[in-house]
Amino acid sequence: DSHVQYERIGADVTMKCGSMDWDAAVTWTANGTDIDESHLNGSYLILKNVDLTQSGQYACYEGSSWHLKYQTYLRVGTPPREPVLMCRSNNYPKGFYCSWHLPTPTYIPNTFNISVIHGTKEMVCEKDAVPKNRCHIRYLQLFSTVKYKVTLTVTNALGKNFTTLTFDEFAIVKPDPPESVVAKPVPNNPRRLEVSWQNPSSWPDPESFPLKFFLRYRPLILDQWQHVELSDGTSHTITDAYAGKEYIIQVAAKDNDIGTWSDWSVAVHATPWTEEPKHLTTEAQITETTSASTSSFMAPPTTKICDKGAVVGSGAVAVCWTAGLVVAAYSVLFI
Amino acid sequence: PAGDSWGIFTFLCAALCNLPALPALNCSEELGAGQSIQQTYDLTRYLEHQLRTLAGTYLNYLGPPFNEPDFNPPRLARAERVPSATVDLDLWRGLTDNARLAANYRAYSRLLCYLRVLDGQVGTAELRHRLAHFCASLQGLVLSIGGVMSSLGYPLPAGPAGPPAGPPGTAPAPNDFLKKMDDFWLLKELQTWLWRSAKDFNRLKKKVPPAVVTLRLEARGF
């Protein structure tokens, strides 16, 4: 019958072939491959100083009949180290969430248990479906003077460990970064850039719990950032940009009164408006067309009108009539 | 017509300056409730900043474990004398402007009382000086809240009963450690109230338009 066995990395493992006697003739296999007799002590399988590569299915068969006498799945791993726990309120005043992870893998399954105590009350932290190592709590009361104590315990077949966080309601407030950051050049303004953004969608009540913002920007070619703190509004015009240089811009948010700054938003790039060099373009066009038509000389228009007699029906007559009119007008002038 | 509004304005200015409850009001200040709310908000932020330094000094004076950052004692029943800022979320949201302001007014009036008692007992000159300064600022806050309430036509809640030695009927701490615990919780509640007030006044800022001037002075006998 099947069985799972957990062992620490570096341990010495002895596997018995079920109820078989020590001196019975048996064959052991690891993942279907026969194991050399040198690893046997009678009918016992000895694995010294096991490592991760030795995890797998081990089976023991009676010598002559090849009856399966024992089977086990060996999983090599480690007991858990102290887990890393983080709690944060990005949706104040609704509540907060806690998320955790292990600093190093254990290679075997772990279970996490989280407890939240507020004064004398135990609160339930509802586990999130996604991401997995996360749970959230709804505040029942606001402006509490009593701290919250969160304890995370991690357990696996080889041991357990835990960590605790104690904090005030206000200390863990940290919004998500601002969203939809957009930076645009301003037409006819070579030193301006217009930046706009939106409150993070996770912040439930910006009316009663307004956010303030921190904007940072620099041209790509420089390392030093410039900073602007804005106590309200979700837009700002940069007026001291270097002309023609591409800029990188980011925004962060914070509750007006409590907590800490959010992480920086996704960076946006923008270059201030630059004037199109128009006169250069026109000259280029002229040199192009003249060089193209040197082969076919273009006659002055007046001659052309008389030549294009075929355009109108009685073309030749009408066209040359125009020329005649011109001559007539000229002669009138001399009278 | 413009002439009439100016007349009313100067009348109100003069009237309010004569109110006994608000001796510190500057007549040339704009009387719009919105402006006063902004000033009260700014005052809570200033006090919160001041309190951080004061609390640090005071807790060091009390000594360990009070000055340890992880100190998280259970709330003793006797500490309930100090008005708590803690409130149910939906209840807080649903507070009327009057109730919201009154809660702040009452809380700071009582906290001021307790702080004054502390001031009388404290050992070092530096602490006495800091406490005195803080009490003066806190007094300014109480007056400022009172000013907002008056300009909106709300009655001021009745002042704290009894002499500055504290509300009558409460037993003084039976031993030195419990007395220190009382002080610890007083400072904690004060800090929490200042955080809460910032949010209270944010909410009020949004709800009260900036240029509201009411003529409810009839109630004051004018």
XYZ file of C-alpha atoms in Angstrom:
557
model
C 0.000 0.000 0.000
C 1.112 3.532 -0.839
C 2.787 5.798 1.641
C 4.509 9.179 1.740
C 7.638 9.765 3.726
C 9.208 13.132 4.463
C 12.881 13.445 5.329
C 15.263 16.352 5.906
C 18.025 17.163 3.455
C 21.220 15.553 4.730
C 19.479 12.960 6.871
C 20.220 9.227 6.800
C 17.159 7.238 5.774
C 16.526 3.561 6.431
C 13.631 1.933 4.597
C 12.262 -1.415 5.685
C 10.627 -3.721 3.199
C 7.294 -3.841 4.973
C 7.008 -6.880 7.207
C 9.826 -8.816 5.537
C 12.603 -10.169 7.740
C 15.963 -8.502 7.726
C 17.604 -11.435 5.987
C 14.936 -11.825 3.258
C 16.001 -11.562 -0.364
C 14.495 -8.408 -1.835
C 15.004 -5.990 -4.684
C 14.504 -2.261 -4.226
C 13.677 0.094 -7.042
C 13.809 3.873 -7.231
C 11.335 5.261 -9.788
C 11.263 1.856 -11.447
C 15.030 1.452 -11.708
C 16.720 -1.314 -9.718
C 18.904 -0.109 -6.859
C 22.364 -1.631 -6.521
C 22.855 -4.081 -3.643
C 25.622 -1.917 -2.126
C 22.897 0.333 -0.754
C 21.266 -2.528 1.091
C 21.774 -3.707 4.614
C 20.027 -7.058 4.464
C 16.569 -6.199 3.223
C 16.773 -2.606 4.451
C 17.527 0.184 2.034
C 20.030 2.690 3.421
C 20.197 6.156 1.940
C 22.858 8.323 3.522
C 22.889 12.119 3.489
C 19.835 12.395 1.252
C 19.479 15.242 -1.194
C 16.628 16.578 -3.321
C 17.495 14.389 -6.292
C 16.670 11.322 -4.210
C 13.002 12.223 -3.905
C 10.845 9.707 -5.695
C 8.979 6.444 -5.644
C 10.711 3.602 -3.816
C 9.419 0.026 -4.054
C 10.499 -3.260 -2.571
C 9.880 -6.608 -4.293
C 10.296 -10.087 -2.899
C 13.305 -11.761 -4.429
C 11.950 -14.607 -6.489
C 8.227 -13.948 -6.806
C 8.520 -10.216 -7.612
C 5.589 -9.499 -5.357
C 5.392 -5.865 -4.386
C 5.921 -5.856 -0.644
C 6.257 -2.191 0.146
C 6.023 1.111 -1.617
C 6.681 4.651 -0.475
C 7.070 8.087 -1.951
C 10.106 9.782 -0.464
C 10.027 13.563 -0.338
C 13.198 15.290 0.747
C 12.865 18.812 2.112
C 13.505 21.168 5.026
C 11.499 22.420 7.982
C 10.217 25.959 7.401
C 12.335 28.973 8.211
C 10.778 32.055 9.817
C 8.197 33.295 7.284
C 8.117 36.848 5.936
C 4.863 38.662 6.769
C 3.630 41.998 5.523
C 0.384 43.811 6.365
C -0.854 46.878 4.586
C -3.934 49.010 4.228
C -4.253 50.134 0.599
C -8.010 50.594 0.923
C -8.320 52.712 4.097
C -10.731 52.925 5.857
C -12.184 49.630 4.638
C -9.564 47.364 6.165
C -6.186 45.829 5.472
C -4.560 42.760 3.973
C -1.636 40.610 4.997
C 0.559 38.647 2.658
C 3.376 36.231 3.355
C 5.986 33.963 1.872
C 8.846 31.749 2.912
C 12.343 33.156 2.488
C 13.643 29.795 1.230
C 11.683 26.893 -0.286
C 11.053 23.753 1.753
C 10.395 21.529 -1.270
C 7.500 19.874 0.558
C 3.914 21.028 1.153
C 3.377 23.747 3.807
C 0.239 24.963 5.548
C -0.146 28.549 6.757
C -2.276 29.656 9.633
C -2.893 33.318 10.372
C -4.402 34.833 13.503
C -5.321 38.480 14.078
C -5.896 39.781 17.582
C -7.200 43.259 18.299
C -7.104 43.937 22.021
C -9.013 41.006 23.428
C -10.899 40.166 20.243
C -9.811 37.588 17.715
C -10.630 38.655 14.160
C -10.990 36.450 11.117
C -8.663 37.148 8.220
C -10.448 35.930 5.092
C -8.141 34.110 2.733
C -7.977 35.419 -0.814
C -8.369 33.001 -3.713
C -5.785 34.922 -5.703
C -3.023 35.530 -4.849
C -2.809 32.528 -2.597
C -0.696 33.674 0.319
C -2.898 36.562 1.257
C -5.878 37.338 3.465
C -7.905 40.450 4.186
C -9.720 41.950 7.172
C -12.506 44.490 7.343
C -12.287 47.199 9.977
C -15.253 47.199 12.323
C -14.025 50.255 14.165
C -12.017 53.232 13.056
C -9.482 55.323 14.949
C -8.525 52.560 17.327
C -5.898 53.123 20.027
C -5.364 49.404 20.466
C -2.772 47.713 18.269
C -3.395 44.791 15.950
C -1.300 41.668 16.490
C -0.955 39.324 13.519
C 0.693 35.940 13.945
C 1.545 33.706 11.005
C 2.421 30.067 11.647
C 3.798 27.828 8.923
C 3.825 24.062 9.392
C 5.072 21.129 7.354
C 5.882 17.483 8.023
C 9.386 18.377 9.214
C 8.668 21.261 11.584
C 7.026 24.610 12.165
C 7.890 28.270 12.533
C 6.101 31.561 13.044
C 6.391 35.341 12.987
C 4.388 38.185 14.555
C 3.588 41.737 13.504
C 2.163 44.345 15.866
C 0.960 47.669 14.512
C -1.371 50.624 14.913
C -4.235 51.149 12.475
C -2.568 54.263 11.061
C 0.906 52.882 10.654
C 0.116 50.430 7.842
C -1.785 52.801 5.542
C -0.055 52.778 2.151
C -2.086 53.379 -1.010
C -1.436 51.681 -4.349
C 0.413 53.868 -6.905
C -1.617 56.317 -9.017
C -3.090 54.883 -12.212
C -3.318 55.929 -15.846
C -0.392 58.326 -15.704
C -0.272 60.283 -18.967
C 2.315 62.852 -20.024
C 1.796 64.995 -23.089
C 3.722 67.804 -24.742
C 2.042 71.212 -24.800
C 1.769 72.663 -28.335
C 3.897 75.769 -28.883
C 5.569 75.345 -25.489
C 8.999 73.774 -25.835
C 9.633 73.619 -22.070
C 6.322 72.226 -20.854
C 4.894 68.811 -20.258
C 1.362 68.191 -19.064
C 1.052 65.279 -16.643
C -2.239 63.792 -15.446
C -3.151 60.692 -13.458
C -5.942 59.056 -11.509
C -6.442 57.987 -7.913
C -5.639 54.281 -7.450
C -8.860 52.326 -7.957
C -8.302 50.407 -4.707
C -8.680 53.608 -2.628
C -12.382 53.525 -1.784
C -13.188 57.050 -0.577
C -10.945 59.817 -1.924
C -13.610 62.383 -0.969
C -13.358 61.851 2.778
C -9.821 60.474 2.712
C -8.082 62.622 0.128
C -4.714 61.664 -1.289
C -1.749 63.891 -1.896
C 0.793 63.226 -4.621
C 4.512 63.331 -5.320
C 5.707 63.742 -8.868
C 9.271 63.058 -9.993
C 10.752 63.681 -13.423
C 14.108 63.824 -15.170
C 15.428 63.787 -18.721
C 16.657 60.304 -19.693
C 20.157 61.628 -20.104
C 20.461 62.815 -16.476
C 20.430 60.847 -13.229
C 19.049 63.490 -10.903
C 15.281 63.630 -10.337
C 13.260 66.745 -9.764
C 10.394 66.525 -7.301
C 7.074 68.252 -6.850
C 4.648 67.616 -3.998
C 0.993 68.294 -4.781
C -1.608 68.523 -2.059
C -4.584 68.177 -4.357
C -5.578 67.731 -7.964
C -4.575 64.945 -10.295
C -2.614 66.920 -12.849
C 0.433 69.124 -13.054
C 2.289 71.024 -15.745
C 6.052 70.803 -15.742
C 7.380 74.179 -16.895
C 11.141 73.723 -16.714
C 11.739 70.812 -19.055
C 14.834 70.916 -21.248
C 13.749 71.555 -24.816
C 13.752 68.552 -27.088
C 14.829 66.036 -24.426
C 12.890 62.876 -23.652
C 11.648 62.761 -20.067
C 10.760 59.970 -17.694
C 7.976 60.761 -15.220
C 6.509 58.950 -12.198
C 3.885 59.723 -9.552
C 3.320 58.413 -6.009
C 0.360 58.833 -3.635
C -0.151 59.113 0.120
C -3.094 59.684 2.412
C -3.103 63.381 3.252
C -2.524 62.812 6.966
C -1.491 59.256 7.838
C 0.614 56.342 6.680
C 3.372 56.149 4.074
C 3.932 56.902 0.394
C 2.872 54.406 -2.244
C 5.392 52.812 -4.586
C 6.153 54.824 -7.716
C 3.685 54.502 -10.574
C 4.577 52.950 -13.906
C 7.001 55.337 -15.647
C 5.813 57.340 -18.645
C 7.980 58.933 -21.262
C 7.341 62.205 -23.059
C 9.260 64.797 -25.011
C 8.286 68.476 -24.969
C 6.893 70.023 -28.165
C 9.546 71.168 -30.612
C 9.026 73.549 -33.533
C 9.102 71.926 -37.013
C 11.927 73.615 -39.085
C 9.472 74.673 -41.930
C 11.790 76.810 -44.180
C 14.250 73.978 -44.551
C 11.518 71.668 -45.772
C 10.323 74.103 -48.546
C 13.851 74.563 -50.007
C 14.303 70.840 -50.082
C 11.101 70.451 -52.065
C 12.208 73.009 -54.666
C 15.647 71.480 -55.211
C 13.952 68.119 -55.556
C 11.457 69.171 -58.212
C 13.991 71.176 -60.268
C 16.453 68.315 -60.287
C 13.654 65.953 -61.352
C 12.474 68.065 -64.299
C 15.822 69.106 -65.878
C 15.184 66.536 -68.553
C 11.797 68.021 -69.545
C 11.993 71.768 -69.754
C 8.786 73.444 -68.659
C 7.726 76.195 -71.084
C 6.283 79.406 -69.662
C 2.461 79.238 -69.252
C 1.461 81.667 -71.988
C 3.057 79.602 -74.745
C 1.503 76.522 -73.219
C -2.047 77.910 -73.436
C -1.703 78.441 -77.170
C -0.102 74.982 -77.530
C -2.883 73.200 -75.631
C -5.364 73.896 -78.372
C -6.916 70.401 -78.086
C -8.342 71.045 -74.537
C -11.491 72.838 -75.679
C -13.510 71.827 -78.740
C -12.886 74.843 -80.823
C -9.745 75.039 -78.721
C -7.201 76.415 -81.076
C -9.423 79.292 -82.051
C -10.514 80.149 -78.450
C -7.040 79.882 -77.030
C -5.341 81.955 -79.651
C -8.201 84.350 -79.301
C -7.066 84.973 -75.725
C -3.604 85.763 -76.958
C -5.083 88.113 -79.522
C -7.029 89.886 -76.761
C -3.845 90.466 -74.878
C -2.239 92.007 -77.957
C -5.335 94.131 -78.507
C -5.258 95.350 -74.914
C -1.604 96.221 -75.310
C -2.253 98.224 -78.409
C -5.071 100.105 -76.676
C -2.540 101.177 -74.042
C -0.387 102.804 -76.693
C -3.218 104.893 -78.014
C -26.304 95.702 -3.169
C -22.660 95.625 -2.105
C -23.077 98.280 0.566
C -25.560 96.168 2.571
C -23.343 93.048 2.652
C -20.412 95.056 3.983
C -22.612 96.424 6.702
C -23.637 92.930 7.760
C -20.053 91.755 7.617
C -18.724 94.456 9.945
C -21.688 93.956 12.286
C -20.960 90.222 12.545
C -17.270 90.922 13.091
C -17.990 93.285 15.944
C -20.630 90.971 17.406
C -18.467 87.873 17.369
C -15.561 89.718 18.914
C -17.770 90.484 21.881
C -18.780 86.894 22.492
C -17.253 85.800 25.823
C -16.552 82.298 24.558
C -14.336 83.530 21.755
C -12.040 86.234 23.064
C -9.174 85.277 20.791
C -10.985 85.834 17.505
C -9.304 88.263 15.182
C -11.885 90.624 13.759
C -10.144 91.037 10.460
C -10.305 87.315 9.730
C -12.791 86.088 7.188
C -15.785 84.617 8.962
C -16.694 81.996 6.406
C -17.148 78.621 8.114
C -15.160 76.999 5.333
C -12.133 79.109 6.203
C -12.448 78.307 9.924
C -12.675 74.603 9.141
C -9.468 74.840 7.136
C -7.756 76.653 10.007
C -8.994 74.087 12.533
C -7.732 71.310 10.266
C -4.312 72.998 10.047
C -4.277 73.365 13.832
C -4.901 69.623 14.352
C -1.978 68.828 12.051
C 0.262 71.262 13.935
C -0.764 69.766 17.278
C -0.180 66.239 16.004
C 3.334 67.242 15.066
C 3.898 68.906 18.454
C 2.528 65.894 20.281
C 5.073 63.578 18.711
C 7.914 65.471 20.395
C 5.997 65.944 23.637
C 4.987 62.272 23.866
C 8.545 61.134 23.202
C 9.888 63.309 26.000
C 7.108 62.390 28.395
C 7.306 58.643 27.830
C 11.050 58.773 28.403
C 10.329 60.587 31.649
C 7.941 57.758 32.628
C 10.671 55.279 31.793
C 10.396 51.653 30.632
C 8.213 49.921 29.584
C 6.228 53.051 28.616
C 8.883 54.344 26.282
C 9.337 51.051 24.434
C 7.940 51.114 20.882
C 6.387 47.634 21.203
C 4.611 48.432 24.469
C 1.069 47.213 23.907
C -0.749 46.944 27.248
C -4.340 45.806 27.650
C -6.869 48.536 28.194
C -7.827 48.724 31.868
C -11.351 49.698 32.851
C -10.183 52.854 34.635
C -8.722 54.148 31.349
C -12.264 54.560 29.995
C -12.433 57.974 31.673
C -10.428 59.380 28.802
C -12.716 60.057 25.807
C -12.014 57.582 23.025
C -11.789 58.473 19.348
C -12.632 54.895 18.397
C -15.954 54.677 16.606
C -17.915 52.255 14.457
C -17.135 52.941 10.774
C -20.711 53.364 9.564
C -21.616 55.421 12.601
C -18.680 57.758 11.949
C -19.693 58.148 8.322
C -23.277 58.963 9.287
C -22.492 61.623 11.896
C -24.209 64.945 11.305
C -21.943 67.987 11.093
C -23.186 69.088 14.504
C -22.516 65.706 16.124
C -19.112 65.477 14.471
C -18.033 68.906 15.702
C -19.541 68.363 19.166
C -17.643 65.084 19.615
C -14.387 66.859 18.810
C -15.212 69.798 21.062
C -16.091 67.600 24.037
C -13.103 65.327 23.601
C -10.508 68.097 23.420
C -12.083 70.017 26.300
C -11.737 66.978 28.532
C -8.308 66.024 27.247
C -7.197 69.589 27.968
C -8.437 69.226 31.531
C -6.452 66.051 32.068
C -3.345 67.519 30.509
C -3.531 70.509 32.828
C -3.608 68.117 35.791
C -0.522 66.420 34.390
C 1.163 69.775 34.033
C 0.732 70.417 37.741
C 2.382 67.132 38.751
C 5.243 66.773 36.335
C 8.828 66.776 37.612
C 11.215 68.433 35.188
C 11.171 72.069 34.084
C 11.588 71.109 30.440
C 8.498 68.909 30.560
C 6.470 71.577 32.342
C 7.449 74.074 29.666
C 6.527 71.707 26.809
C 3.259 70.742 28.434
C 2.327 74.368 29.030
C 2.997 75.190 25.383
C 0.979 72.211 24.217
C -1.923 73.068 26.515
C -2.007 76.583 25.095
C -2.152 75.236 21.539
C -4.818 72.722 22.543
C -6.843 75.524 24.095
C -6.605 77.297 20.745
C -7.972 74.197 19.046
C -10.964 74.026 21.393
C -11.713 77.681 20.704
C -11.327 77.151 16.987
C -13.798 74.267 16.979
C -16.149 76.395 19.063
C -15.808 79.137 16.474
C -16.757 76.791 13.642
C -19.780 75.552 15.587
C -20.955 79.054 16.299
C -20.546 80.218 12.740
C -22.660 77.259 11.620
C -25.285 78.039 14.235
C -24.726 75.010 16.448
C -24.873 75.332 20.256
C -21.643 74.650 22.107
C -21.719 71.490 24.247
C -21.677 72.101 28.004
C -18.127 72.503 29.308
C -16.384 69.792 31.370
C -17.842 69.676 34.883
C -15.685 70.204 37.968
C -12.404 72.016 38.561
C -9.305 71.376 36.474
C -8.367 68.647 38.924
C -10.491 66.286 36.870
C -14.121 65.143 36.751
C -15.558 64.621 40.251
C -16.101 61.119 41.556
C -13.042 59.555 39.940
C -10.504 58.031 42.258
C -6.859 58.973 41.717
C -4.537 56.164 40.696
C -3.814 53.911 43.708
C -0.157 53.466 42.827
C 2.630 54.971 40.808
C 2.527 52.366 38.006
C -1.198 52.758 37.414
C -0.779 56.528 37.411
C 1.824 56.135 34.667
C -0.560 53.849 32.757
C -3.205 56.596 32.942
C -0.694 59.059 31.486
C 0.260 56.594 28.750
C -3.361 56.135 27.653
C -4.030 59.873 27.830
C -1.254 60.560 25.346
C -2.387 57.636 23.141
C -5.971 58.893 23.032
C -4.806 62.423 22.316
C -2.715 61.185 19.405
C -5.589 59.134 18.014
C -8.003 62.047 18.383
C -5.687 64.307 16.394
C -5.523 61.703 13.603
C -9.292 61.366 13.690
C -9.893 65.114 13.693
C -7.884 65.505 10.494
C -10.373 63.096 8.882
C -13.376 64.736 10.582
C -12.381 68.157 9.298
C -11.625 66.812 5.819
C -15.201 65.591 5.698
C -16.539 68.897 6.999
C -14.466 70.838 4.465
C -16.188 69.022 1.631
C -19.687 69.428 3.025
C -19.604 73.092 4.066
C -19.257 75.577 1.189
C -16.427 78.116 1.702
C -18.476 81.288 2.089
C -21.270 80.415 4.510
C -22.129 83.213 6.883
C -25.179 82.737 9.075
C -27.202 85.247 11.004
C -27.991 83.037 13.989
C -26.746 85.597 16.454
C -30.316 86.186 17.653
C -29.817 83.141 19.896
C -26.909 84.907 21.580
C -29.076 87.868 22.510
C -28.106 90.313 19.768
